[in-house]
Amino acid sequence: MSPRVSVVVPAYNNAEYIGETIESILGQTFTDFELIIADHSSTDGTMAVVEKYDDPRIRVLTTEAGGGAKRNWDRVTAEAGGELIKLVCGDDTILSTSLAAQVAAFDEHPSAVLVASQRTLIDAYGKTFIAARGLDGLSGLTSGRDAARAAVRAGANIFGEPGCVMMKREVLERIGLWDNAHPYLIDQATFIGVALHGDVVAIPQPLATFRINSGQWSVGLATEQARQAADFHRSLSAAHPGLLSAADVRLGNAKALATSFMRRGVYLLLRNRMSR
């Protein structure tokens, strides 16, 4: 029989951190899950770390180079057999109660297609940078349309990184897996695509960690991310008449631009902190 949950990890040059990622998944209080890891032709010894783990719940795949994040995210997702699916990037972790809390939310709310939590932001050394972030005030059961509108108006991915989110696998497959039309928004666009097929449950407590990469975050990168966000808002409005007002789109575009430069400031601050 298939497990209730599939946890999928698309790995790429994560040798330094993927051991923590795997251990955080194997240490869950909820045990009816499979763990599928797909290595995207890493060159840093990621596979050597992965192969140290001998657990019947683990399945390891390899993905040929090229195709960007979508190729490996789709590859590992397509192998999942669980009713529910969670993608965890190869340098992030989830709390030991993450699967249990999110499965319980699905059990309590049969109309839900997506459950999201807050997350803790950490630096390269695992030190907490921001203790609890995400959801933009959402709590409990809300319609997917309302959650999508809140995300656009916030100009940010209020659902959090993939490790914060669990989805109905059949709905994710129905929308064509990961939405890479706007690459900087691959997770947010996908979450909204799923959310529009039902309800969302927001858990206002951290159930995952996101490791901030203190590498260069240029002005050009910030501008491009904001441009892609504005394009996504416009395409979403066109594809779903009545979902967003013109004011929602204008507000979201302005906040996306502000958020992209705020994120650049955070990355620069973190880089300075870690260089001391």
Steps between C-alpha positions, in 0.01 A plus 500: 500500500612854432600713800273785608771761440780535248787727603706586194843663503646648180870524579770698323846563648364473856776281646556736792141497622306210351584271791309737730214507252473120486526457877227757561270302271585156639446635853129578449246396762266408213644187339278406202715667236750434225807713431606542139824683424596601146854629449532742207852393392673662797876548487571552872449156653129532572436140391774370729317653796161370387632146452607483865134471604364146508127525563223308319297819465768664283514476122781674310479621140735686271400775259703599197653847500309791350142620511529715811313439823181392325664196341606351831194618696271340241717185483489431872135603531390268219640203694287571808226254590352656811163671525678805643831646388761730652809623317800589718802664339835335564627762745184554706350303789159429650408475866429153638126571526465653154343203322275414794363853530433539129343156454275575798392823330402308187308248711313778679422692180413266208451799266865603540740454209797676661628547856768759572691600812734774606874437490815600685772670297853387585848591379769271360600399854147404601450805720153653506470821301121544518308271737160488330409630158223446247124476435441877517241462776318197358394243761289189478272412209458753221388474140774450245379805309532718808847360571608563139370858518684556830824377343468736205413796722801422721730496198675198650482125546295494821482118483874478558765280348402146390594345835217701661234355271318169456264448205258250356710317246220447249430875490868577443500250215178649361665841456803349324740482797731795569416830326820643355348770277658753739808317635554716809143417604501126426383412850254787552339463158459126556350546846248749367416267211424223749318730745252606233365142496376504860574634846822580683588439864751740657690386810642814667804333653838404351517140377800542269826687469628687198873554466583841359784496249716802569635511144473811289148638451542767236282795411449339159378179660261688727359691205453184293321323785262795538438503124415131499265551796315776313474281190363215712240725664379617161486149353316367805244779474445428133468124552252533788256787436357638821779367720697826514406864462719749319580647841612157627742469209639853543549448874663161450736635235610788724552271800689244289745770395544620858535143630766408246723787611426431866610140445821626343562708811442198723743290298765770520447535875529125545815484290659771710399322820653171391824662384582637844 
